[in-house]
Amino acid sequence: MKDAAPEARRRPGESLRAGGVSRSFEGVHALDGVTLELHRHEVVGLIGPNGAGKTTLVNIVTGFDFPDEGDVELAGEEITSWPPHRRARNGLARTYQHGRLFGGLSVRENVEVAALGVGAGPREARRRADELLGLLGLDAREHASAAVLPHGEARKLGVARALATRPRFVLMDEPAAGLSEAEVPGFAEVVRTVRDEHEAGVLLIDHNVGLVLDVCDRVQVLDEGRTLAEGTPTEIRRNIDVTAAYLGGAHA
Ligand SMILES: Nc1ncnc2c1ncn2[C@@H]1O[C@H](COP(=O)(O)OP(=O)(O)OP(=O)(O)O)[C@@H](O)[C@H]1O
Ligand SMILES: [Mg+2]
């Protein structure tokens, strides 16, 4: 039943779509005709070995890079050439695989600045920081410098910063890297809260396949820039090709 629920939650027009996206870097086909759809109120997992093209796709969807071919649509409007800040103001947020926190600011200030950056006032920015530091379990660290956070907490702060923009869609690039095994179920709850209470669509990239299969409504598998498989977690679990490609990679 869990697998059928996202269809029922979908509303027309509330979708993010990358269609037929290709991107090469000096002859390397990082992406080769990939289509990805994300609806509000669903969590889609994007998995695949190192170098599969996952971050390249996030960069193109969020405006940090542009495709050689293909396009990006937000709620039916083509946004392929929009700069990142315009996408952010229209409800698109991301986390970064590598850093990009403001190291000179405190944990709380990092979240408030993200809210202010999309037009929230100071009082609203404080309110969002209160809520999100609580959600991510960072309240006790609010006055710490972001520069001194351990890896796992830095990833959580990246998620809080993304959520501070009140996104309709949030793309999380390995947000659970650096978390201990014991912290992973709590993070899965955060992702469900974003879907069910913030009513956002979540794209979740992670090498922890157990987490992805547990929390996602649909999963798409990339390998060498192409979609190798897509389906419900149950279908993906059964897909032997996927298992072979994934477990044969660097993360066996
Ligand atoms: N700016 C760039 N310049 C040159 N090559 C790049 C660039 N960005 C990505 N690539 C290459 O494109 C391919 C896809 O990289 P990408 O970072 O999207 O993979 P990924 O699936 O996110 O991998 P990982 O799981 O390691 O994060 C790789 O071969 C990578 O080396
Ligand atoms: Mg990556």
PDB file of C-alpha atoms and ligand atoms in Angstrom:
ATOM      1  CA  MET A   1       0.000   0.000   0.000  1.00  0.00           C
ATOM      2  CA  LYS A   2       2.855   2.305   0.777  1.00  0.00           C
ATOM      3  CA  ASP A   3       3.908   2.114  -2.885  1.00  0.00           C
ATOM      4  CA  ALA A   4       0.485   3.276  -4.153  1.00  0.00           C
ATOM      5  CA  ALA A   5       0.172   6.308  -1.896  1.00  0.00           C
ATOM      6  CA  PRO A   6       2.235   8.889  -3.852  1.00  0.00           C
ATOM      7  CA  GLU A   7      -0.090   8.710  -6.868  1.00  0.00           C
ATOM      8  CA  ALA A   8      -3.014   9.701  -4.669  1.00  0.00           C
ATOM      9  CA  ARG A   9      -1.077  12.597  -3.175  1.00  0.00           C
ATOM     10  CA  ARG A  10      -0.135  14.139  -6.512  1.00  0.00           C
ATOM     11  CA  ARG A  11      -1.705  17.378  -7.620  1.00  0.00           C
ATOM     12  CA  PRO A  12      -1.594  18.573 -11.205  1.00  0.00           C
ATOM     13  CA  GLY A  13       1.131  21.073 -12.004  1.00  0.00           C
ATOM     14  CA  GLU A  14       3.068  20.471  -8.816  1.00  0.00           C
ATOM     15  CA  SER A  15       5.988  18.743 -10.386  1.00  0.00           C
ATOM     16  CA  LEU A  16       9.640  19.201 -11.209  1.00  0.00           C
ATOM     17  CA  ARG A  17      10.934  17.555 -14.348  1.00  0.00           C
ATOM     18  CA  ALA A  18      14.276  17.154 -16.073  1.00  0.00           C
ATOM     19  CA  GLY A  19      13.605  15.818 -19.565  1.00  0.00           C
ATOM     20  CA  GLY A  20      16.156  14.042 -21.771  1.00  0.00           C
ATOM     21  CA  VAL A  21      19.114  15.704 -20.110  1.00  0.00           C
ATOM     22  CA  SER A  22      22.613  15.151 -21.502  1.00  0.00           C
ATOM     23  CA  ARG A  23      25.843  16.716 -20.262  1.00  0.00           C
ATOM     24  CA  SER A  24      29.425  15.948 -21.249  1.00  0.00           C
ATOM     25  CA  PHE A  25      32.676  17.066 -19.662  1.00  0.00           C
ATOM     26  CA  GLU A  26      35.638  16.836 -22.033  1.00  0.00           C
ATOM     27  CA  GLY A  27      34.220  13.814 -23.798  1.00  0.00           C
ATOM     28  CA  VAL A  28      32.899  12.104 -20.656  1.00  0.00           C
ATOM     29  CA  HIS A  29      29.137  11.558 -20.891  1.00  0.00           C
ATOM     30  CA  ALA A  30      28.201  12.441 -17.314  1.00  0.00           C
ATOM     31  CA  LEU A  31      24.518  12.330 -18.335  1.00  0.00           C
ATOM     32  CA  ASP A  32      23.114  10.772 -21.482  1.00  0.00           C
ATOM     33  CA  GLY A  33      19.399  11.376 -22.004  1.00  0.00           C
ATOM     34  CA  VAL A  34      18.183  11.166 -18.409  1.00  0.00           C
ATOM     35  CA  THR A  35      14.601  12.030 -17.498  1.00  0.00           C
ATOM     36  CA  LEU A  36      13.667  12.530 -13.857  1.00  0.00           C
ATOM     37  CA  GLU A  37      10.328  13.570 -12.388  1.00  0.00           C
ATOM     38  CA  LEU A  38       9.607  14.636  -8.856  1.00  0.00           C
ATOM     39  CA  HIS A  39       6.152  15.457  -7.516  1.00  0.00           C
ATOM     40  CA  ARG A  40       5.271  17.233  -4.324  1.00  0.00           C
ATOM     41  CA  HIS A  41       4.481  14.927  -1.414  1.00  0.00           C
ATOM     42  CA  GLU A  42       6.802  12.185  -2.580  1.00  0.00           C
ATOM     43  CA  VAL A  43      10.348  11.068  -1.895  1.00  0.00           C
ATOM     44  CA  VAL A  44      12.298   9.849  -4.902  1.00  0.00           C
ATOM     45  CA  GLY A  45      15.611   8.088  -4.399  1.00  0.00           C
ATOM     46  CA  LEU A  46      18.443   8.557  -6.876  1.00  0.00           C
ATOM     47  CA  ILE A  47      21.111   5.913  -6.487  1.00  0.00           C
ATOM     48  CA  GLY A  48      24.038   4.590  -8.470  1.00  0.00           C
ATOM     49  CA  PRO A  49      27.785   4.103  -8.255  1.00  0.00           C
ATOM     50  CA  ASN A  50      30.375   6.886  -7.970  1.00  0.00           C
ATOM     51  CA  GLY A  51      30.484   8.920 -11.165  1.00  0.00           C
ATOM     52  CA  ALA A  52      26.984   7.803 -12.280  1.00  0.00           C
ATOM     53  CA  GLY A  53      25.921  11.439 -12.824  1.00  0.00           C
ATOM     54  CA  LYS A  54      23.779  12.049  -9.739  1.00  0.00           C
ATOM     55  CA  THR A  55      25.362  15.342  -8.651  1.00  0.00           C
ATOM     56  CA  THR A  56      25.549  16.537 -12.258  1.00  0.00           C
ATOM     57  CA  LEU A  57      21.773  16.061 -12.497  1.00  0.00           C
ATOM     58  CA  VAL A  58      21.194  17.984  -9.248  1.00  0.00           C
ATOM     59  CA  ASN A  59      23.426  20.807 -10.526  1.00  0.00           C
ATOM     60  CA  ILE A  60      21.432  21.032 -13.753  1.00  0.00           C
ATOM     61  CA  VAL A  61      18.039  20.921 -12.029  1.00  0.00           C
ATOM     62  CA  THR A  62      19.066  23.657  -9.558  1.00  0.00           C
ATOM     63  CA  GLY A  63      20.799  25.927 -12.090  1.00  0.00           C
ATOM     64  CA  PHE A  64      24.438  25.437 -11.069  1.00  0.00           C
ATOM     65  CA  ASP A  65      25.104  23.862 -14.448  1.00  0.00           C
ATOM     66  CA  PHE A  66      23.323  23.703 -17.786  1.00  0.00           C
ATOM     67  CA  PRO A  67      22.537  20.731 -20.023  1.00  0.00           C
ATOM     68  CA  ASP A  68      23.960  20.226 -23.524  1.00  0.00           C
ATOM     69  CA  GLU A  69      20.573  18.751 -24.421  1.00  0.00           C
ATOM     70  CA  GLY A  70      17.244  18.471 -22.637  1.00  0.00           C
ATOM     71  CA  ASP A  71      15.317  20.816 -20.388  1.00  0.00           C
ATOM     72  CA  VAL A  72      14.125  21.460 -16.855  1.00  0.00           C
ATOM     73  CA  GLU A  73      10.521  22.315 -15.997  1.00  0.00           C
ATOM     74  CA  LEU A  74       9.044  23.545 -12.730  1.00  0.00           C
ATOM     75  CA  ALA A  75       5.251  23.281 -12.484  1.00  0.00           C
ATOM     76  CA  GLY A  76       5.067  23.119 -16.264  1.00  0.00           C
ATOM     77  CA  GLU A  77       7.242  26.199 -16.871  1.00  0.00           C
ATOM     78  CA  GLU A  78      10.573  25.807 -18.616  1.00  0.00           C
ATOM     79  CA  ILE A  79      13.345  27.017 -16.310  1.00  0.00           C
ATOM     80  CA  THR A  80      16.410  25.492 -18.016  1.00  0.00           C
ATOM     81  CA  SER A  81      18.283  28.798 -18.252  1.00  0.00           C
ATOM     82  CA  TRP A  82      17.153  30.338 -14.940  1.00  0.00           C
ATOM     83  CA  PRO A  83      19.958  31.181 -12.492  1.00  0.00           C
ATOM     84  CA  PRO A  84      19.993  29.344  -9.123  1.00  0.00           C
ATOM     85  CA  HIS A  85      18.597  32.229  -7.011  1.00  0.00           C
ATOM     86  CA  ARG A  86      15.549  32.556  -9.242  1.00  0.00           C
ATOM     87  CA  ARG A  87      14.888  28.827  -8.904  1.00  0.00           C
ATOM     88  CA  ALA A  88      15.347  29.083  -5.109  1.00  0.00           C
ATOM     89  CA  ARG A  89      12.770  31.864  -4.891  1.00  0.00           C
ATOM     90  CA  ASN A  90      10.387  29.666  -6.849  1.00  0.00           C
ATOM     91  CA  GLY A  91      10.592  26.816  -4.399  1.00  0.00           C
ATOM     92  CA  LEU A  92      13.631  24.802  -5.439  1.00  0.00           C
ATOM     93  CA  ALA A  93      16.257  24.002  -2.790  1.00  0.00           C
ATOM     94  CA  ARG A  94      19.262  21.723  -2.570  1.00  0.00           C
ATOM     95  CA  THR A  95      21.949  20.494  -0.261  1.00  0.00           C
ATOM     96  CA  TYR A  96      25.570  20.093  -1.315  1.00  0.00           C
ATOM     97  CA  GLN A  97      27.638  16.943  -1.374  1.00  0.00           C
ATOM     98  CA  HIS A  98      30.677  19.018  -0.404  1.00  0.00           C
ATOM     99  CA  GLY A  99      30.367  21.825   2.134  1.00  0.00           C
ATOM    100  CA  ARG A 100      29.116  25.284   1.129  1.00  0.00           C
ATOM    101  CA  LEU A 101      28.085  26.303   4.649  1.00  0.00           C
ATOM    102  CA  PHE A 102      29.032  29.783   5.854  1.00  0.00           C
ATOM    103  CA  GLY A 103      31.954  28.840   8.092  1.00  0.00           C
ATOM    104  CA  GLY A 104      32.197  32.332   9.597  1.00  0.00           C
ATOM    105  CA  LEU A 105      28.601  32.188  10.867  1.00  0.00           C
ATOM    106  CA  SER A 106      26.997  30.216  13.669  1.00  0.00           C
ATOM    107  CA  VAL A 107      24.726  27.247  13.050  1.00  0.00           C
ATOM    108  CA  ARG A 108      21.645  29.405  13.747  1.00  0.00           C
ATOM    109  CA  GLU A 109      22.878  32.249  11.537  1.00  0.00           C
ATOM    110  CA  ASN A 110      23.417  29.832   8.655  1.00  0.00           C
ATOM    111  CA  VAL A 111      19.737  28.877   8.771  1.00  0.00           C
ATOM    112  CA  GLU A 112      18.485  32.463   9.227  1.00  0.00           C
ATOM    113  CA  VAL A 113      20.591  33.742   6.323  1.00  0.00           C
ATOM    114  CA  ALA A 114      19.115  31.071   4.051  1.00  0.00           C
ATOM    115  CA  ALA A 115      15.586  32.225   4.985  1.00  0.00           C
ATOM    116  CA  LEU A 116      16.481  35.912   4.548  1.00  0.00           C
ATOM    117  CA  GLY A 117      17.974  35.081   1.147  1.00  0.00           C
ATOM    118  CA  VAL A 118      14.583  34.102  -0.245  1.00  0.00           C
ATOM    119  CA  GLY A 119      12.807  37.139   1.176  1.00  0.00           C
ATOM    120  CA  ALA A 120      11.738  36.142   4.705  1.00  0.00           C
ATOM    121  CA  GLY A 121      11.839  38.936   7.328  1.00  0.00           C
ATOM    122  CA  PRO A 122      14.079  38.701  10.429  1.00  0.00           C
ATOM    123  CA  ARG A 123      11.315  37.503  12.753  1.00  0.00           C
ATOM    124  CA  GLU A 124      10.204  34.821  10.292  1.00  0.00           C
ATOM    125  CA  ALA A 125      13.850  33.797   9.745  1.00  0.00           C
ATOM    126  CA  ARG A 126      14.246  33.321  13.527  1.00  0.00           C
ATOM    127  CA  ARG A 127      11.044  31.303  13.662  1.00  0.00           C
ATOM    128  CA  ARG A 128      12.204  29.011  10.864  1.00  0.00           C
ATOM    129  CA  ALA A 129      15.596  28.561  12.551  1.00  0.00           C
ATOM    130  CA  ASP A 130      13.881  27.581  15.836  1.00  0.00           C
ATOM    131  CA  GLU A 131      11.749  25.027  14.047  1.00  0.00           C
ATOM    132  CA  LEU A 132      14.446  23.566  11.793  1.00  0.00           C
ATOM    133  CA  LEU A 133      17.230  23.363  14.375  1.00  0.00           C
ATOM    134  CA  GLY A 134      14.720  21.405  16.464  1.00  0.00           C
ATOM    135  CA  LEU A 135      13.739  19.153  13.569  1.00  0.00           C
ATOM    136  CA  LEU A 136      17.363  18.335  12.733  1.00  0.00           C
ATOM    137  CA  GLY A 137      18.406  17.966  16.382  1.00  0.00           C
ATOM    138  CA  LEU A 138      20.863  20.871  16.172  1.00  0.00           C
ATOM    139  CA  ASP A 139      19.344  23.106  18.898  1.00  0.00           C
ATOM    140  CA  ALA A 140      22.166  22.479  21.343  1.00  0.00           C
ATOM    141  CA  ARG A 141      24.661  23.566  18.662  1.00  0.00           C
ATOM    142  CA  GLU A 142      22.912  26.775  17.598  1.00  0.00           C
ATOM    143  CA  HIS A 143      25.730  29.093  18.738  1.00  0.00           C
ATOM    144  CA  ALA A 144      28.575  26.898  17.498  1.00  0.00           C
ATOM    145  CA  SER A 145      30.530  28.059  14.487  1.00  0.00           C
ATOM    146  CA  ALA A 146      29.467  26.134  11.390  1.00  0.00           C
ATOM    147  CA  ALA A 147      33.171  25.719  10.609  1.00  0.00           C
ATOM    148  CA  VAL A 148      33.760  23.363  13.558  1.00  0.00           C
ATOM    149  CA  LEU A 149      30.826  20.995  13.014  1.00  0.00           C
ATOM    150  CA  PRO A 150      31.580  17.312  12.561  1.00  0.00           C
ATOM    151  CA  HIS A 151      30.717  15.922   9.121  1.00  0.00           C
ATOM    152  CA  GLY A 152      27.296  14.480  10.078  1.00  0.00           C
ATOM    153  CA  GLU A 153      26.102  17.673  11.759  1.00  0.00           C
ATOM    154  CA  ALA A 154      27.361  19.770   8.849  1.00  0.00           C
ATOM    155  CA  ARG A 155      25.159  17.677   6.515  1.00  0.00           C
ATOM    156  CA  LYS A 156      22.186  18.190   8.829  1.00  0.00           C
ATOM    157  CA  LEU A 157      22.815  21.929   8.819  1.00  0.00           C
ATOM    158  CA  GLY A 158      22.858  21.805   5.025  1.00  0.00           C
ATOM    159  CA  VAL A 159      19.388  20.235   5.157  1.00  0.00           C
ATOM    160  CA  ALA A 160      18.152  22.875   7.647  1.00  0.00           C
ATOM    161  CA  ARG A 161      19.467  25.629   5.351  1.00  0.00           C
ATOM    162  CA  ALA A 162      17.661  24.141   2.357  1.00  0.00           C
ATOM    163  CA  LEU A 163      14.398  23.798   4.317  1.00  0.00           C
ATOM    164  CA  ALA A 164      14.681  27.398   5.572  1.00  0.00           C
ATOM    165  CA  THR A 165      13.762  28.541   2.055  1.00  0.00           C
ATOM    166  CA  ARG A 166      10.394  26.729   2.474  1.00  0.00           C
ATOM    167  CA  PRO A 167      10.938  24.718  -0.718  1.00  0.00           C
ATOM    168  CA  ARG A 168       8.333  22.960  -2.777  1.00  0.00           C
ATOM    169  CA  PHE A 169      11.127  20.646  -3.934  1.00  0.00           C
ATOM    170  CA  VAL A 170      14.338  19.835  -2.132  1.00  0.00           C
ATOM    171  CA  LEU A 171      17.230  17.916  -3.673  1.00  0.00           C
ATOM    172  CA  MET A 172      19.457  16.312  -1.050  1.00  0.00           C
ATOM    173  CA  ASP A 173      22.897  15.220  -2.252  1.00  0.00           C
ATOM    174  CA  GLU A 174      24.142  12.586   0.219  1.00  0.00           C
ATOM    175  CA  PRO A 175      22.672  14.282   3.307  1.00  0.00           C
ATOM    176  CA  ALA A 176      23.165  11.214   5.504  1.00  0.00           C
ATOM    177  CA  ALA A 177      26.878  10.772   4.743  1.00  0.00           C
ATOM    178  CA  GLY A 178      28.736  11.104   8.023  1.00  0.00           C
ATOM    179  CA  LEU A 179      25.807  10.014  10.178  1.00  0.00           C
ATOM    180  CA  SER A 180      26.327   7.034  12.446  1.00  0.00           C
ATOM    181  CA  GLU A 181      24.198   3.926  11.843  1.00  0.00           C
ATOM    182  CA  ALA A 182      22.212   4.861  14.978  1.00  0.00           C
ATOM    183  CA  GLU A 183      21.357   8.306  13.548  1.00  0.00           C
ATOM    184  CA  VAL A 184      20.025   7.029  10.204  1.00  0.00           C
ATOM    185  CA  PRO A 185      16.456   6.139  11.348  1.00  0.00           C
ATOM    186  CA  GLY A 186      16.100   9.631  12.842  1.00  0.00           C
ATOM    187  CA  PHE A 187      17.164  11.129   9.545  1.00  0.00           C
ATOM    188  CA  ALA A 188      14.624   8.962   7.701  1.00  0.00           C
ATOM    189  CA  GLU A 189      11.971  10.515   9.971  1.00  0.00           C
ATOM    190  CA  VAL A 190      13.173  14.001   8.985  1.00  0.00           C
ATOM    191  CA  VAL A 191      12.732  13.126   5.305  1.00  0.00           C
ATOM    192  CA  ARG A 192       9.195  11.847   5.968  1.00  0.00           C
ATOM    193  CA  THR A 193       8.383  15.039   7.880  1.00  0.00           C
ATOM    194  CA  VAL A 194       9.534  17.142   4.927  1.00  0.00           C
ATOM    195  CA  ARG A 195       7.252  15.152   2.629  1.00  0.00           C
ATOM    196  CA  ASP A 196       4.211  14.868   4.907  1.00  0.00           C
ATOM    197  CA  GLU A 197       4.243  18.105   6.918  1.00  0.00           C
ATOM    198  CA  HIS A 198       6.231  20.550   4.771  1.00  0.00           C
ATOM    199  CA  GLU A 199       4.465  18.980   1.761  1.00  0.00           C
ATOM    200  CA  ALA A 200       7.599  19.112  -0.369  1.00  0.00           C
ATOM    201  CA  GLY A 201       8.926  16.707  -2.958  1.00  0.00           C
ATOM    202  CA  VAL A 202      12.272  15.261  -1.910  1.00  0.00           C
ATOM    203  CA  LEU A 203      15.011  13.883  -4.144  1.00  0.00           C
ATOM    204  CA  LEU A 204      17.254  11.789  -1.928  1.00  0.00           C
ATOM    205  CA  ILE A 205      20.709  10.764  -3.128  1.00  0.00           C
ATOM    206  CA  ASP A 206      22.545   8.404  -0.839  1.00  0.00           C
ATOM    207  CA  HIS A 207      24.893   5.454  -0.974  1.00  0.00           C
ATOM    208  CA  ASN A 208      23.054   3.962   2.019  1.00  0.00           C
ATOM    209  CA  VAL A 209      20.716   1.837  -0.097  1.00  0.00           C
ATOM    210  CA  GLY A 210      18.905   0.604   3.011  1.00  0.00           C
ATOM    211  CA  LEU A 211      17.936   4.186   3.886  1.00  0.00           C
ATOM    212  CA  VAL A 212      16.842   4.943   0.317  1.00  0.00           C
ATOM    213  CA  LEU A 213      14.715   1.808  -0.027  1.00  0.00           C
ATOM    214  CA  ASP A 214      13.198   2.420   3.409  1.00  0.00           C
ATOM    215  CA  VAL A 215      12.168   6.037   2.962  1.00  0.00           C
ATOM    216  CA  CYS A 216      11.539   6.529  -0.770  1.00  0.00           C
ATOM    217  CA  ASP A 217       8.248   6.181  -2.626  1.00  0.00           C
ATOM    218  CA  ARG A 218      10.066   5.625  -5.933  1.00  0.00           C
ATOM    219  CA  VAL A 219      13.689   4.957  -6.805  1.00  0.00           C
ATOM    220  CA  GLN A 220      15.647   5.730  -9.962  1.00  0.00           C
ATOM    221  CA  VAL A 221      18.999   4.076 -10.590  1.00  0.00           C
ATOM    222  CA  LEU A 222      21.666   5.817 -12.651  1.00  0.00           C
ATOM    223  CA  ASP A 223      24.743   4.160 -14.075  1.00  0.00           C
ATOM    224  CA  GLU A 224      27.247   5.826 -16.396  1.00  0.00           C
ATOM    225  CA  GLY A 225      24.873   8.690 -17.096  1.00  0.00           C
ATOM    226  CA  ARG A 226      21.847   6.589 -17.992  1.00  0.00           C
ATOM    227  CA  THR A 227      18.764   5.409 -16.153  1.00  0.00           C
ATOM    228  CA  LEU A 228      19.322   1.741 -15.478  1.00  0.00           C
ATOM    229  CA  ALA A 229      16.068   1.115 -13.617  1.00  0.00           C
ATOM    230  CA  GLU A 230      13.204   2.898 -11.911  1.00  0.00           C
ATOM    231  CA  GLY A 231      10.374   1.664  -9.756  1.00  0.00           C
ATOM    232  CA  THR A 232       9.059   1.229  -6.274  1.00  0.00           C
ATOM    233  CA  PRO A 233      11.502   0.127  -3.577  1.00  0.00           C
ATOM    234  CA  THR A 234       9.990  -3.352  -3.822  1.00  0.00           C
ATOM    235  CA  GLU A 235      10.614  -3.483  -7.575  1.00  0.00           C
ATOM    236  CA  ILE A 236      14.137  -2.122  -7.237  1.00  0.00           C
ATOM    237  CA  ARG A 237      14.952  -4.617  -4.527  1.00  0.00           C
ATOM    238  CA  ARG A 238      13.928  -7.391  -6.907  1.00  0.00           C
ATOM    239  CA  ASN A 239      15.854  -6.015  -9.863  1.00  0.00           C
ATOM    240  CA  ILE A 240      18.833  -8.225 -10.252  1.00  0.00           C
ATOM    241  CA  ASP A 241      20.554  -6.029 -12.850  1.00  0.00           C
ATOM    242  CA  VAL A 242      20.464  -3.169 -10.417  1.00  0.00           C
ATOM    243  CA  THR A 243      21.897  -5.271  -7.666  1.00  0.00           C
ATOM    244  CA  ALA A 244      24.684  -6.429  -9.939  1.00  0.00           C
ATOM    245  CA  ALA A 245      25.532  -2.917 -11.145  1.00  0.00           C
ATOM    246  CA  TYR A 246      25.336  -1.385  -7.733  1.00  0.00           C
ATOM    247  CA  LEU A 247      26.932  -4.050  -5.635  1.00  0.00           C
ATOM    248  CA  GLY A 248      29.563  -4.590  -8.298  1.00  0.00           C
ATOM    249  CA  GLY A 249      30.584  -0.932  -7.867  1.00  0.00           C
ATOM    250  CA  ALA A 250      32.634   0.816  -5.269  1.00  0.00           C
ATOM    251  CA  HIS A 251      30.118   0.309  -2.491  1.00  0.00           C
ATOM    252  CA  ALA A 252      29.985  -3.468  -2.307  1.00  0.00           C
TER     253      ALA A 252
HETATM  254  N1  LIG B   1      32.889  19.899 -13.559  1.00  0.00           N
HETATM  255  C1  LIG B   1      33.289  18.727 -14.050  1.00  0.00           C
HETATM  256  N2  LIG B   1      34.355  18.655 -14.882  1.00  0.00           N
HETATM  257  C2  LIG B   1      34.751  17.459 -15.402  1.00  0.00           C
HETATM  258  N3  LIG B   1      34.139  16.293 -15.152  1.00  0.00           N
HETATM  259  C3  LIG B   1      33.079  16.301 -14.342  1.00  0.00           C
HETATM  260  C4  LIG B   1      32.590  17.508 -13.748  1.00  0.00           C
HETATM  261  N4  LIG B   1      31.511  17.208 -12.989  1.00  0.00           N
HETATM  262  C5  LIG B   1      31.342  15.884 -13.100  1.00  0.00           C
HETATM  263  N5  LIG B   1      32.274  15.338 -13.907  1.00  0.00           N
HETATM  264  C6  LIG B   1      32.353  13.915 -14.278  1.00  0.00           C
HETATM  265  O1  LIG B   1      31.041  13.492 -14.611  1.00  0.00           O
HETATM  266  C7  LIG B   1      30.786  12.171 -14.121  1.00  0.00           C
HETATM  267  C8  LIG B   1      29.591  12.201 -13.196  1.00  0.00           C
HETATM  268  O2  LIG B   1      29.967  12.868 -11.970  1.00  0.00           O
HETATM  269  P1  LIG B   1      28.958  13.129 -10.787  1.00  0.00           P
HETATM  270  O3  LIG B   1      29.678  13.942  -9.783  1.00  0.00           O
HETATM  271  O4  LIG B   1      27.687  13.673 -11.328  1.00  0.00           O
HETATM  272  O5  LIG B   1      28.710  11.647 -10.229  1.00  0.00           O
HETATM  273  P2  LIG B   1      27.953  11.172  -8.910  1.00  0.00           P
HETATM  274  O6  LIG B   1      26.965  10.137  -9.354  1.00  0.00           O
HETATM  275  O7  LIG B   1      27.453  12.344  -8.150  1.00  0.00           O
HETATM  276  O8  LIG B   1      29.117  10.428  -8.099  1.00  0.00           O
HETATM  277  P3  LIG B   1      29.375  10.312  -6.498  1.00  0.00           P
HETATM  278  O9  LIG B   1      28.531   9.173  -6.034  1.00  0.00           O
HETATM  279  O10 LIG B   1      30.841   9.981  -6.406  1.00  0.00           O
HETATM  280  O11 LIG B   1      29.047  11.617  -5.880  1.00  0.00           O
HETATM  281  C9  LIG B   1      32.088  11.711 -13.491  1.00  0.00           C
HETATM  282  O12 LIG B   1      32.823  10.998 -14.471  1.00  0.00           O
HETATM  283  C10 LIG B   1      32.767  13.008 -13.138  1.00  0.00           C
HETATM  284  O13 LIG B   1      34.166  12.843 -13.075  1.00  0.00           O
HETATM  285 MG    MG B   2      27.779  13.094  -6.299  1.00  0.00          MG
END
